[in-house]
Coordinates of C-alpha atoms and ligand atoms in Angstrom, one line a residue:
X798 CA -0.6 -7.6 -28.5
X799 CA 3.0 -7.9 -29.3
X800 CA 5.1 -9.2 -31.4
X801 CA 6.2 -13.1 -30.8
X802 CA 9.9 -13.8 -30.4
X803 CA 10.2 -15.9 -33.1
X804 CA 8.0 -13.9 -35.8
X805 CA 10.9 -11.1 -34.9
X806 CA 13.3 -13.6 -35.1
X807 CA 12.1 -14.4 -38.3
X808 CA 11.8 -11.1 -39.8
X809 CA 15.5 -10.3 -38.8
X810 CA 16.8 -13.3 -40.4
X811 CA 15.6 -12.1 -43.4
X812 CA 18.5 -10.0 -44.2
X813 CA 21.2 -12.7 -45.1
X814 CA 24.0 -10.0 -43.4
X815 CA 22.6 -8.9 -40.5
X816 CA 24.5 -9.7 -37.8
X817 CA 23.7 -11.9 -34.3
X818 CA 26.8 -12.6 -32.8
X819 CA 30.0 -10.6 -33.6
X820 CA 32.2 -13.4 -35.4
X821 CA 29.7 -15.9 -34.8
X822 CA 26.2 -16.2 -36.7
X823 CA 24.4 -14.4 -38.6
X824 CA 20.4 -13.9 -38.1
X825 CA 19.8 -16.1 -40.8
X826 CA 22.3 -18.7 -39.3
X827 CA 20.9 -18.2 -35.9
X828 CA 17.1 -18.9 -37.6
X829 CA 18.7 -22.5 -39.1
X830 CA 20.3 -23.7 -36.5
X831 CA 17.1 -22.9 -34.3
X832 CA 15.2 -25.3 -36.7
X833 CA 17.9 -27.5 -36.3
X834 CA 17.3 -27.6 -32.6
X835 CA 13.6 -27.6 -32.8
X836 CA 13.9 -30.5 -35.2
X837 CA 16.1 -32.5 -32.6
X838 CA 14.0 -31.5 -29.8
X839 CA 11.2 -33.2 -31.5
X840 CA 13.0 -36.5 -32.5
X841 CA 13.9 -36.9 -28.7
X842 CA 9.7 -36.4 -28.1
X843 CA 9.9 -33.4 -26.9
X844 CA 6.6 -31.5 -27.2
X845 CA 4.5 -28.4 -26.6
X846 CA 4.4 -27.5 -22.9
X847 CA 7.3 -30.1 -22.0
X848 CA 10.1 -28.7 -20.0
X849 CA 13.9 -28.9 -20.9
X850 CA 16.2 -28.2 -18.0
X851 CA 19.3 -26.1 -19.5
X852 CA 22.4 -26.2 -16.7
X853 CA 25.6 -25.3 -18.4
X854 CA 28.3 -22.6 -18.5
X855 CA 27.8 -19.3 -20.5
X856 CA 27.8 -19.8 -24.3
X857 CA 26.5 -19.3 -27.3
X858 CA 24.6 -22.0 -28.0
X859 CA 22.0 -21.5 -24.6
X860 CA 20.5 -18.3 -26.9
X861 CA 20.2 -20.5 -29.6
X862 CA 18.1 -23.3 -27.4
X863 CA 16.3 -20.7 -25.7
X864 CA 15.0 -19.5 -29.2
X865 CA 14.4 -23.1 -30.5
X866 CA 12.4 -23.9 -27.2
X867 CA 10.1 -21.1 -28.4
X868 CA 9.7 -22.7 -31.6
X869 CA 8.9 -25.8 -30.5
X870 CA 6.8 -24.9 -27.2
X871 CA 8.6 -26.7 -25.0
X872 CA 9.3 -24.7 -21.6
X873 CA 13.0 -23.4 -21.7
X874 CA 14.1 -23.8 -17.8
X875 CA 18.0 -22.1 -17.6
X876 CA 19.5 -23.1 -14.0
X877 CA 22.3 -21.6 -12.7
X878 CA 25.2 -23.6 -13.6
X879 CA 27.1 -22.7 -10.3
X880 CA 24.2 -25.1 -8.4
X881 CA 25.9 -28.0 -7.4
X882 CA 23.7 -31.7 -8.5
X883 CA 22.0 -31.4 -4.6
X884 CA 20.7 -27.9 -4.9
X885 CA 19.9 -28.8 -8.7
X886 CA 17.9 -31.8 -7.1
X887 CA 14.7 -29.5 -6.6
X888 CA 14.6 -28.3 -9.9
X889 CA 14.5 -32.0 -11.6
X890 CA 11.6 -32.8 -9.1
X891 CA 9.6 -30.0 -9.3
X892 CA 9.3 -29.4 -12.7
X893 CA 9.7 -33.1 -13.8
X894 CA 11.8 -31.6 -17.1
X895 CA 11.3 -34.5 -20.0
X896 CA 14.8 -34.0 -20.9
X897 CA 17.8 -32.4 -18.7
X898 CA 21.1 -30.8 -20.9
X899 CA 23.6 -30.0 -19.1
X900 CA 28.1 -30.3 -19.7
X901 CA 29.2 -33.8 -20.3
X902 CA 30.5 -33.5 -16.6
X903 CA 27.7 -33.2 -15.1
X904 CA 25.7 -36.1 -17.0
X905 CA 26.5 -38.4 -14.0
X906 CA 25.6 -36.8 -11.6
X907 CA 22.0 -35.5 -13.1
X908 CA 21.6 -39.0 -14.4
X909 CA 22.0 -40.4 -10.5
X910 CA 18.9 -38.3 -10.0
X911 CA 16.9 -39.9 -11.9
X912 CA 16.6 -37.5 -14.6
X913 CA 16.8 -38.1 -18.8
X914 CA 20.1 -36.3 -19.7
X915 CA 22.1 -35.0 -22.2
X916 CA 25.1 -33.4 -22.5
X917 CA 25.4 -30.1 -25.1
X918 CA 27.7 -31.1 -27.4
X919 CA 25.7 -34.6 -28.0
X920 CA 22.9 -32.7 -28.9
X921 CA 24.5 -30.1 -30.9
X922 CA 25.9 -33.0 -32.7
X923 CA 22.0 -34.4 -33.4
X924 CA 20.9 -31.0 -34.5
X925 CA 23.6 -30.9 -36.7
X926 CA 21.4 -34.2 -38.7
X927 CA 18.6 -31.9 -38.9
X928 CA 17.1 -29.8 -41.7
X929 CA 17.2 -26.1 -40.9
X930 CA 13.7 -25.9 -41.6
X931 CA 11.2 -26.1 -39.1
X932 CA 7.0 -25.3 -39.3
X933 CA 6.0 -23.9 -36.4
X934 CA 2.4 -25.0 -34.9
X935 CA 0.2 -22.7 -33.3
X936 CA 1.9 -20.4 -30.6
X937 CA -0.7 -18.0 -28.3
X938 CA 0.5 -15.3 -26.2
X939 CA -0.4 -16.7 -22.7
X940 CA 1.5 -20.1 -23.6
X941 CA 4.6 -20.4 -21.8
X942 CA 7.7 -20.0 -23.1
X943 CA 9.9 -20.4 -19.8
X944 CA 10.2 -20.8 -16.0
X945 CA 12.8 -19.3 -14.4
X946 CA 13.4 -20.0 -10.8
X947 CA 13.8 -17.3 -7.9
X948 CA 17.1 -17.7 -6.4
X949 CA 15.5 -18.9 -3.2
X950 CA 17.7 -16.8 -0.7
X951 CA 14.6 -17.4 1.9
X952 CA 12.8 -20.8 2.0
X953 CA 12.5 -23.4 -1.7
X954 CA 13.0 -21.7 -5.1
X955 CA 9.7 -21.4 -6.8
X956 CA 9.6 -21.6 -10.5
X957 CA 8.8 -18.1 -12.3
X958 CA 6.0 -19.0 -15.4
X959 CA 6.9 -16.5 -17.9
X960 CA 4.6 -16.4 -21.0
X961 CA 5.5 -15.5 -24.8
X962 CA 3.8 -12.1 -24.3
X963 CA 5.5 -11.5 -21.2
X964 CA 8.3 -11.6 -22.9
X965 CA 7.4 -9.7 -26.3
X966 CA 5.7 -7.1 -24.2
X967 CA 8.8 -6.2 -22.2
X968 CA 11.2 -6.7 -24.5
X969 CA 9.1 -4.0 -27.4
X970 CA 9.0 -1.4 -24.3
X971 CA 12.5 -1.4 -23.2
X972 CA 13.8 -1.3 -27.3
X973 CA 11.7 1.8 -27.7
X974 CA 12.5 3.6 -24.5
X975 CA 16.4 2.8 -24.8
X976 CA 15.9 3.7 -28.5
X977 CA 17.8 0.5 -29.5
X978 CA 18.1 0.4 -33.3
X979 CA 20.0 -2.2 -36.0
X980 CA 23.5 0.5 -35.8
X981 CA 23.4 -1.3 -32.1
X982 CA 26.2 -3.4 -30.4
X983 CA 25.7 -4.5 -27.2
X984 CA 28.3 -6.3 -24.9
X985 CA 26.8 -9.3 -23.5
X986 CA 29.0 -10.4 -20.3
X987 CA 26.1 -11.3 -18.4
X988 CA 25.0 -14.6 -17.1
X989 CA 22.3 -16.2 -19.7
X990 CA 20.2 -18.2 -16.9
X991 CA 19.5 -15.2 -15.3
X992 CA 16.3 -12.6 -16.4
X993 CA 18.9 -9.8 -17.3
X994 CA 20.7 -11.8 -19.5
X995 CA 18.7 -13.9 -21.2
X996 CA 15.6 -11.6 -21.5
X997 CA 16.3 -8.2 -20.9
X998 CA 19.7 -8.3 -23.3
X999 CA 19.0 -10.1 -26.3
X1000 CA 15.1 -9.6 -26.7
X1001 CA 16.9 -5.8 -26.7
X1002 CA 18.8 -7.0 -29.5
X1003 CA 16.7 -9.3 -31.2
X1004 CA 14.0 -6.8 -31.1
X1005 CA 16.1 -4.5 -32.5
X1006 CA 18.4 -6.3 -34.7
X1007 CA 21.0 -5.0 -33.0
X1008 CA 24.2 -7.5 -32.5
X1009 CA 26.3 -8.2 -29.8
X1010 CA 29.6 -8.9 -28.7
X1011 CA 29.5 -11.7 -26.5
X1012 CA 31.3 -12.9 -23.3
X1013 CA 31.3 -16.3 -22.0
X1014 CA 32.2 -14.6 -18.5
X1015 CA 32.9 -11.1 -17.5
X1016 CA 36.4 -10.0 -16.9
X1017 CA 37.3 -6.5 -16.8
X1018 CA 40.0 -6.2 -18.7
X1019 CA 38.2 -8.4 -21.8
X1020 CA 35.5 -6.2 -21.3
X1021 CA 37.6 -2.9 -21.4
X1022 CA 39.6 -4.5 -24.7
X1023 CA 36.0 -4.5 -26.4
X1024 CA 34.4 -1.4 -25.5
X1025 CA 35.6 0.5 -28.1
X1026 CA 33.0 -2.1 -30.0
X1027 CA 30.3 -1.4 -28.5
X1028 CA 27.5 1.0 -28.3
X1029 CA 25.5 -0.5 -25.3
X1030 CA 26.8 -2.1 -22.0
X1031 CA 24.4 -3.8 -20.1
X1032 CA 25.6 -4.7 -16.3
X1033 CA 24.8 -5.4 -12.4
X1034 CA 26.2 -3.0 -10.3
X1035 CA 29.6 -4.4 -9.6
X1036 CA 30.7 -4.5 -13.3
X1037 CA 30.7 -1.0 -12.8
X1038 CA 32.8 -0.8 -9.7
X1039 CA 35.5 -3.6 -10.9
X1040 CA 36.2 -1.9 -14.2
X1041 CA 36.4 1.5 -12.1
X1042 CA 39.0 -0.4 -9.9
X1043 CA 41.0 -0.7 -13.5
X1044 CA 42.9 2.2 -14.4
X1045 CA 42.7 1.3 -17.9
X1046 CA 39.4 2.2 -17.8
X1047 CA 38.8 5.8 -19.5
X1048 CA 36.9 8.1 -21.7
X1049 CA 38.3 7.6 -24.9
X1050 CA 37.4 3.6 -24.3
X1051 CA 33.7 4.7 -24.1
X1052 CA 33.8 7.4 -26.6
X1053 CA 31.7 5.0 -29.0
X1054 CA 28.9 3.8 -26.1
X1055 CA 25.9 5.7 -26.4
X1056 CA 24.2 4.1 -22.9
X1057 CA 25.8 2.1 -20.2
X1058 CA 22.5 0.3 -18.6
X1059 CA 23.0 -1.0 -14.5
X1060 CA 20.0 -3.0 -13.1
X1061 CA 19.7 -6.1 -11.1
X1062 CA 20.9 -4.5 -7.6
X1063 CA 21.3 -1.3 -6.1
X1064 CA 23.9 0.9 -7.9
X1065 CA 25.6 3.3 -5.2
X1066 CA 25.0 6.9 -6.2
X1067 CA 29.0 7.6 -5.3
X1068 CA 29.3 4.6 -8.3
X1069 CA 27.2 6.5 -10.8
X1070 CA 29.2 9.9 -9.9
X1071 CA 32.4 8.7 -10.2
X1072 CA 31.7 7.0 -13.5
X1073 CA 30.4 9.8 -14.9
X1074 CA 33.1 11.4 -14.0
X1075 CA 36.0 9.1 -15.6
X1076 CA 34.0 8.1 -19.3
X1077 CA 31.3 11.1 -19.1
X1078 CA 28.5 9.1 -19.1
X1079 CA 25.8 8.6 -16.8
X1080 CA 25.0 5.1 -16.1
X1081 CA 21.2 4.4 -16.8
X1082 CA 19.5 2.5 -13.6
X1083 CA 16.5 0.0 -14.1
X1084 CA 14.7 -2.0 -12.0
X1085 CA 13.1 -5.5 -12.4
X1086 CA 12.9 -9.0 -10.9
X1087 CA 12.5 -12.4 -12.9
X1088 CA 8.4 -12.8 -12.0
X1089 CA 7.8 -9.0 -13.5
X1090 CA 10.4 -8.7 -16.4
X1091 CA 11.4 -4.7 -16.5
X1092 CA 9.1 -2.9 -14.4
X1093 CA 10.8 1.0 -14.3
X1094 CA 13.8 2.8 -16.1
X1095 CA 15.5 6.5 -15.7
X1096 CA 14.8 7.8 -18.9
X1097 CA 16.8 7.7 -21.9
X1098 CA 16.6 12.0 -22.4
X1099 CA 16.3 13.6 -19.3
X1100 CA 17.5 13.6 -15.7
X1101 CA 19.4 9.9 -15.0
X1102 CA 18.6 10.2 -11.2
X1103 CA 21.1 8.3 -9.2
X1104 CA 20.0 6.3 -6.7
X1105 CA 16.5 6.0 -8.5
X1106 CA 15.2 3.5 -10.7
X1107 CA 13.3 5.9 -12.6
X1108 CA 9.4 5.8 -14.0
X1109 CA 7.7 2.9 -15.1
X1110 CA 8.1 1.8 -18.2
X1111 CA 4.9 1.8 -20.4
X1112 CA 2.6 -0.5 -20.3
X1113 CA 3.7 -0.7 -16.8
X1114 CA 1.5 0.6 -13.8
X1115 CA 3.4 0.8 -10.5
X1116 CA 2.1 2.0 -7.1
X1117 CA 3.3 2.3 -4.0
X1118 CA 0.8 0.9 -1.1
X1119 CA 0.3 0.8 2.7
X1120 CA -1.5 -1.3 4.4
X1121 CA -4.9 1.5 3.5
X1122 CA -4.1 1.0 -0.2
X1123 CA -1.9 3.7 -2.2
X1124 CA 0.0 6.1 -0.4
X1125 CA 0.7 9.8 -1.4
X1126 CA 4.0 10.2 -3.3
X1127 CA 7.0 10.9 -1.5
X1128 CA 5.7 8.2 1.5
X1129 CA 7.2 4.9 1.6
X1130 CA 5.8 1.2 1.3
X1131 CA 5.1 -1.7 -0.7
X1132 CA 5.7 -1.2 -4.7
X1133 CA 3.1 -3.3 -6.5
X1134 CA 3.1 -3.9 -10.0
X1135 CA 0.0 -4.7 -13.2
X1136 CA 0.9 -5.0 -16.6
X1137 CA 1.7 -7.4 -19.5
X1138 CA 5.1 -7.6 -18.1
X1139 CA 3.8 -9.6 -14.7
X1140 CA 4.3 -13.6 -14.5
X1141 CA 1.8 -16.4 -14.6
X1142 CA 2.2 -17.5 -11.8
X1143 CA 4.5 -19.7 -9.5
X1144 CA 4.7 -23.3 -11.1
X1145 CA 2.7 -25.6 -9.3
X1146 CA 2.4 -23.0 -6.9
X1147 CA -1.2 -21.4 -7.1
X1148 CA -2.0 -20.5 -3.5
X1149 CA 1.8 -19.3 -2.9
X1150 CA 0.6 -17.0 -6.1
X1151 CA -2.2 -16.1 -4.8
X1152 CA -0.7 -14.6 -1.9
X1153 CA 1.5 -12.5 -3.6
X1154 CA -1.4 -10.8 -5.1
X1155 CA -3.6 -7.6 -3.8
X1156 CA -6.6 -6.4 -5.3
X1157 CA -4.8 -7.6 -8.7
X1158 CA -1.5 -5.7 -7.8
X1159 CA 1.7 -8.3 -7.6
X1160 CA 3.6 -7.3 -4.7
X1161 CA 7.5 -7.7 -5.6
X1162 CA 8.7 -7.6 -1.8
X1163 CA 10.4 -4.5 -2.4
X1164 CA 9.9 -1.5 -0.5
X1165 CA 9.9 2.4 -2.4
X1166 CA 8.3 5.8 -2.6
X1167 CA 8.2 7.8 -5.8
X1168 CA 9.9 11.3 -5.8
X1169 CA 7.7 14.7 -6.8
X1170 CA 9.3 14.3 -10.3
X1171 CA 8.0 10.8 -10.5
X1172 CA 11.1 8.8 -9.8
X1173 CA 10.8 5.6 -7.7
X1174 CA 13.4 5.1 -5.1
X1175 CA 13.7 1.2 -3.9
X1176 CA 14.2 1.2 -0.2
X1177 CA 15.3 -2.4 -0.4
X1178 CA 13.4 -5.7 0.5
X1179 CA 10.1 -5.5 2.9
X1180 CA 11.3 -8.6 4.5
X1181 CA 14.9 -6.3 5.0
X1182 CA 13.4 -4.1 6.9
X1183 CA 14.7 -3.2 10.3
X1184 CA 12.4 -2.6 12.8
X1185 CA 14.3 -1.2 15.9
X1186 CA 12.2 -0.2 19.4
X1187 CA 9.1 0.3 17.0
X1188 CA 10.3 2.5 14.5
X1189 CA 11.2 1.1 10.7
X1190 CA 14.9 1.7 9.5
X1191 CA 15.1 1.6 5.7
X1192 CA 18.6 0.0 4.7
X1193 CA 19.2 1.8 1.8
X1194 CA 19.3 4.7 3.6
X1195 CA 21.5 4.5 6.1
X1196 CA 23.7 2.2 3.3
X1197 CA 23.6 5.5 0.9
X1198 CA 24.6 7.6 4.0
X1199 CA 27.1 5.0 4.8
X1200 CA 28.3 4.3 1.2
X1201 CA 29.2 8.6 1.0
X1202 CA 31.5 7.9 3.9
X1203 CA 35.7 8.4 2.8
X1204 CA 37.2 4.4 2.6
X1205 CA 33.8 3.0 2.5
X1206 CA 33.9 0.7 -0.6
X1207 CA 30.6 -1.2 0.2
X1208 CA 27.9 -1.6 2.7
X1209 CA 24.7 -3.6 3.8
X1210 CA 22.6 -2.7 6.5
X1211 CA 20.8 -5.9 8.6
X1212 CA 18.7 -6.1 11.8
X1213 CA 20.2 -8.3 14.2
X1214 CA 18.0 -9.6 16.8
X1215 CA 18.3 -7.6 20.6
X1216 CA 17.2 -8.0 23.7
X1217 CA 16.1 -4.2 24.2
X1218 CA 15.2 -3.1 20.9
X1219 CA 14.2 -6.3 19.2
X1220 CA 16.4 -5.6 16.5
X1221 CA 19.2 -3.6 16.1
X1222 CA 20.3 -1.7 13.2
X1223 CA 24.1 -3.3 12.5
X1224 CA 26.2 -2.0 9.4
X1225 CA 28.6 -4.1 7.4
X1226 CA 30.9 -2.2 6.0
X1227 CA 34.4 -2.9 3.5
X1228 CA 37.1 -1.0 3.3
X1229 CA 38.4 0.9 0.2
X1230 CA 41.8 -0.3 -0.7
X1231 CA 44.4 1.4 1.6
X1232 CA 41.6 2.9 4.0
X1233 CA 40.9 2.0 7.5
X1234 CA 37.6 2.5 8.8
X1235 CA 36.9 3.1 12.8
X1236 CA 33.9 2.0 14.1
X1237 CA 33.0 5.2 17.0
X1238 CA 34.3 7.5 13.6
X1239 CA 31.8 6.1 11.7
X1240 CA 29.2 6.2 14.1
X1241 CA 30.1 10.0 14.7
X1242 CA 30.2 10.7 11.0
X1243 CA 26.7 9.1 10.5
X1244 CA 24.9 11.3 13.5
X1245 CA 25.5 14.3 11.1
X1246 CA 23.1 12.8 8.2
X1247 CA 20.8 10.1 10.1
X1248 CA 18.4 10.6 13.2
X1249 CA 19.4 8.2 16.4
X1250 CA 17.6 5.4 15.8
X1251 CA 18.6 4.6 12.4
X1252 CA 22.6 5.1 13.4
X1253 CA 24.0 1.2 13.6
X1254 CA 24.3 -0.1 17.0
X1255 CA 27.5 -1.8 15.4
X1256 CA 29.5 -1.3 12.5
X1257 CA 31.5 -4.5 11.1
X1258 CA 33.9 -3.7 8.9
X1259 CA 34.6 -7.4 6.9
X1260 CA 36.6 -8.4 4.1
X1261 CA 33.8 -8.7 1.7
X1262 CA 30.1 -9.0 1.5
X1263 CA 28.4 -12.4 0.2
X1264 CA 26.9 -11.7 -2.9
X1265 CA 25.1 -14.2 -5.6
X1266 CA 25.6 -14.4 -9.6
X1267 CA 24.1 -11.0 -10.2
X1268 CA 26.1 -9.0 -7.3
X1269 CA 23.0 -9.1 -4.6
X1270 CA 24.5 -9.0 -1.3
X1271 CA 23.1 -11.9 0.6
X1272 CA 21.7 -10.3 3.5
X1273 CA 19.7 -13.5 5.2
X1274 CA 23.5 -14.8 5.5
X1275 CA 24.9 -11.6 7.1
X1276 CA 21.8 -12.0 9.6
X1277 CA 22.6 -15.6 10.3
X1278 CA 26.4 -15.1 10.8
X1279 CA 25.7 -12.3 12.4
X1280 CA 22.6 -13.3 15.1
X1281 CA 24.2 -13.8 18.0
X1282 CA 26.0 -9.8 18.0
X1283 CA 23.8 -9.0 20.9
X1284 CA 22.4 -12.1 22.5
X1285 CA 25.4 -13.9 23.0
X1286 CA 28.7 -13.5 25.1
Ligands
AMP428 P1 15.7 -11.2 -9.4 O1 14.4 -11.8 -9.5 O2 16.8 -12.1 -9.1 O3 16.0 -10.4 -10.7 O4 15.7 -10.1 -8.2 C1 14.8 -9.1 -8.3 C2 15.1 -8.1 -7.1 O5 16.4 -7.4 -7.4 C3 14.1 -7.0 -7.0 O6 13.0 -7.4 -6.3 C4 14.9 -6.0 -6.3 O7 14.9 -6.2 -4.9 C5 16.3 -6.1 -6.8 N1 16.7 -5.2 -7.8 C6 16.6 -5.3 -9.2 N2 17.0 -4.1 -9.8 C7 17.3 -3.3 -8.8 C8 17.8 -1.9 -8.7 N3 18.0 -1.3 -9.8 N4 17.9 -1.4 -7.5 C9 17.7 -2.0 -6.4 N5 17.3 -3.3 -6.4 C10 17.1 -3.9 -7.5

């Protein structure tokens, strides 16, 4: 078993200098104003199991709740501040929260839905009342410490049930294998409703009583002013491509990072090279998703494979499966994950749960095959998979084909319904800066790499791609702008 949170938490605080938040607390200020919280949370009624909706813009102070949620046992439920009251509708309903915190401009219109509500600052102001002291009760490893919900690109957003030990589990694996230690500094410009945020970055540093440097949004050239700070960066793919678009972006500035860790989407293997080449390093790739925590990592000595997500972590067992069962390596299919690190469960959800369940294998949804060295490769999302006159076209391959091409800046590959093929493979591409990009040359240039049927049967070259909070592209809206290419007109 691992190691609660809060009995780390605990032990950190300890030292009276250790530090949590560059400029801001201290572990031993972060561990009072948690009881503070707790104590607050418990005048309102707030109990064990309860859940507390969290909607507000990136600060400090959502670490803090998150950590006093886990003292008290009530449910910590982060929503993405960006959702407007409508979309943040389902969350209230579903998981009936006892009490709702969100900014002071959004009070109204969470109030209107029927929900109890309170805006941050009032209840920073009633923790502030409250003695920093606060006795736990009873905490077990299977309670729950948080439901996160899936972004909900396809159909409602289900609600992730993430238990203590979930947490601990994942959080003492990736510490170990990204040898994070108390000389650590990481800088924290991720979003904190989010698994890579909140989780995967500051269970890294709490485990490890590490600090960080923290951003209340990420901006490149903030970000680039405070590298010289920091020892670990932790990012989604296009941090790494819009601080390569800054020319003040160079080696000296990383000469004090020991690991630059990507994770949350693809990272293109042109990326990784050419930011190895301008700070030296190479960019570590993981691979998770919010209902499994971490599930693989490159390794921290040893090959950093781009365009691999590495082995899995341990603890963690990964396979990949056809519809027979497991497949031999180097075949692709299905990655299925068992381990401490896998959710319990969809909240009131159970036969959606059940479903994503085989033979006690969680099947994420993405699709992969592990190299002879042990390396997984994701081949993108099973329900992304293009199926064109009978034959299966993996995205990421024709996008890492696509993505080597001269002026390609980005790429997603979609089926598109057709009348001859059923789908057809169709590439959206953007342009580098300055570069224009021909649709027959691309075409041409891909028949070199790719067999026939995976070559697009059109190549769109648009001004962007859609992408959510943590740089996904949103490939069901490509699809639906993009249904009609062959059906109609
Ligand atoms: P989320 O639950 O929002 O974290 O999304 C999880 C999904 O993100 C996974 O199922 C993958 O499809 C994708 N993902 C996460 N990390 C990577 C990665 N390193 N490479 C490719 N896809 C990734």
């Amino acid at each position: 078993m691992s190691t609660d949170v809060i009995a780390k938490l605990k032990e950190m605080a300890v030292d009276p200098g250790r530090v949590w938040i560059a400029g801001g607390l201290t572990y031993a200020g972060l561990l009072a104003e948690t009881g503070r919280l707790a104590n607050a949370l418990v005048s309102l009624g707030l109990k064990k199991g309860d859940r507390l909706l969290l909607q507000v813009e990136k600060c400090e102070a959502v670490l803090s709740l998150y950590l006093a949620c886990l003292r008290t046992g009530v449910v910590f439920l982060p929503v993405n501040p960006g959702y407007t009251v409508a979309e943040t509708a389902h969350f209230l309903t579903d998981a009936e929260p006892a009490l709702a915190v969100t900014d002071p401009e959004r009070v109204a219109g969470l109030t209107a839905l029927g929900a109890r509500v309170m805006a941050l600052p009032e209840l920073l102001a009633l923790a502030e009342g409250q003695g920093a002291g606060f006795a736990e009760s009873s905490h077990g490893p299977d309670d729950l410490a948080a439901i996160l919900y899936t972004s909900g690109t396809t159909g409602r957003s289900k609600g992730v049930m993430l238990s203590r030990e979930n947490l601990a589990s994942n959080a003492e694996a990736l510490v170990g294998l990204w040898r994070f230690s108390e000389t650590d500094v990481l800088l924290h410009a991720l979003p904190v409703f989010h698994t890579h945020g909140l989780f995967v970055a500051t269970n890294c540093v709490l485990y490890s009583g590490a600090s960080m440097i923290f951003h209340r949004a990420f901006q490149p050239a903030a970000v680039l002013a405070a590298l010289p700070g920091a020892t670990v960066m932790m990012g989604v793919p296009t941090f790494y491509t819009r601080l390569l678009a800054d020319p003040g972006l160079t080696r000296e500035l990383c000469g004090h990072v020991r690991l630059f860790i990507s994770g949350s989407a693809p990272l293109s293997p042109a990326t990784h090279a050419e930011w190895r080449e301008r700070t030296g390093h190479a960019i570590l790739e993981r691979y998770g998703m919010t209902e499994t925590n971490m599930i693989t990592s490159n390794p921290y000595q040893g090959e950093r494979r781009a365009g691999t997500v590495g082995m899995p972590l341990p603890g963690v067992e990964v396979r990949v499966a056809g519809a027979e069962g497991v497949l031999p390596q180097g075949e692709a299919g299905a990655i299925e994950v068992r381990g401490p690190n896998v959710f319990q469960g969809y909240w009131r959800l159970p036969e959606k749960t059940a479903e994503e369940y085989r033979q006690g294998w969680f099947v994420t949804g993405d699709m992969g095959a592990f190299d002879a060295e042990g390396y997984l490769s994701i081949l993108g999302r099973a329900k992304d998979l293009v199926i064109t006159g009978g034959l299966n076209v993996y995205p990421a391959e024709v996008e890492a084909a696509l993505d080597d091409l001269p002026g390609v800046a980005g790429s997603a590959v979609i089926g598109v319904p057709h009348p001859d093929f059923g789908e057809a493979v169709v590439a959206c591409l953007v342009a580098a800066k300055g570069a224009g990009l021909e649709e027959v040359a691309v075409r041409d240039a891909l028949r070199e790499r790719l067999a026939a049927f995976k070559i697009p049967k059109r190549v769109l070259v648009l001004e962007d791609l859609p992408r959510n909070a943590m740089g996904k592209v949103q490939k069901a809206e490509l699809r639906r702008v993009h249904a009609g290419l062959f059906t109609e007109g």
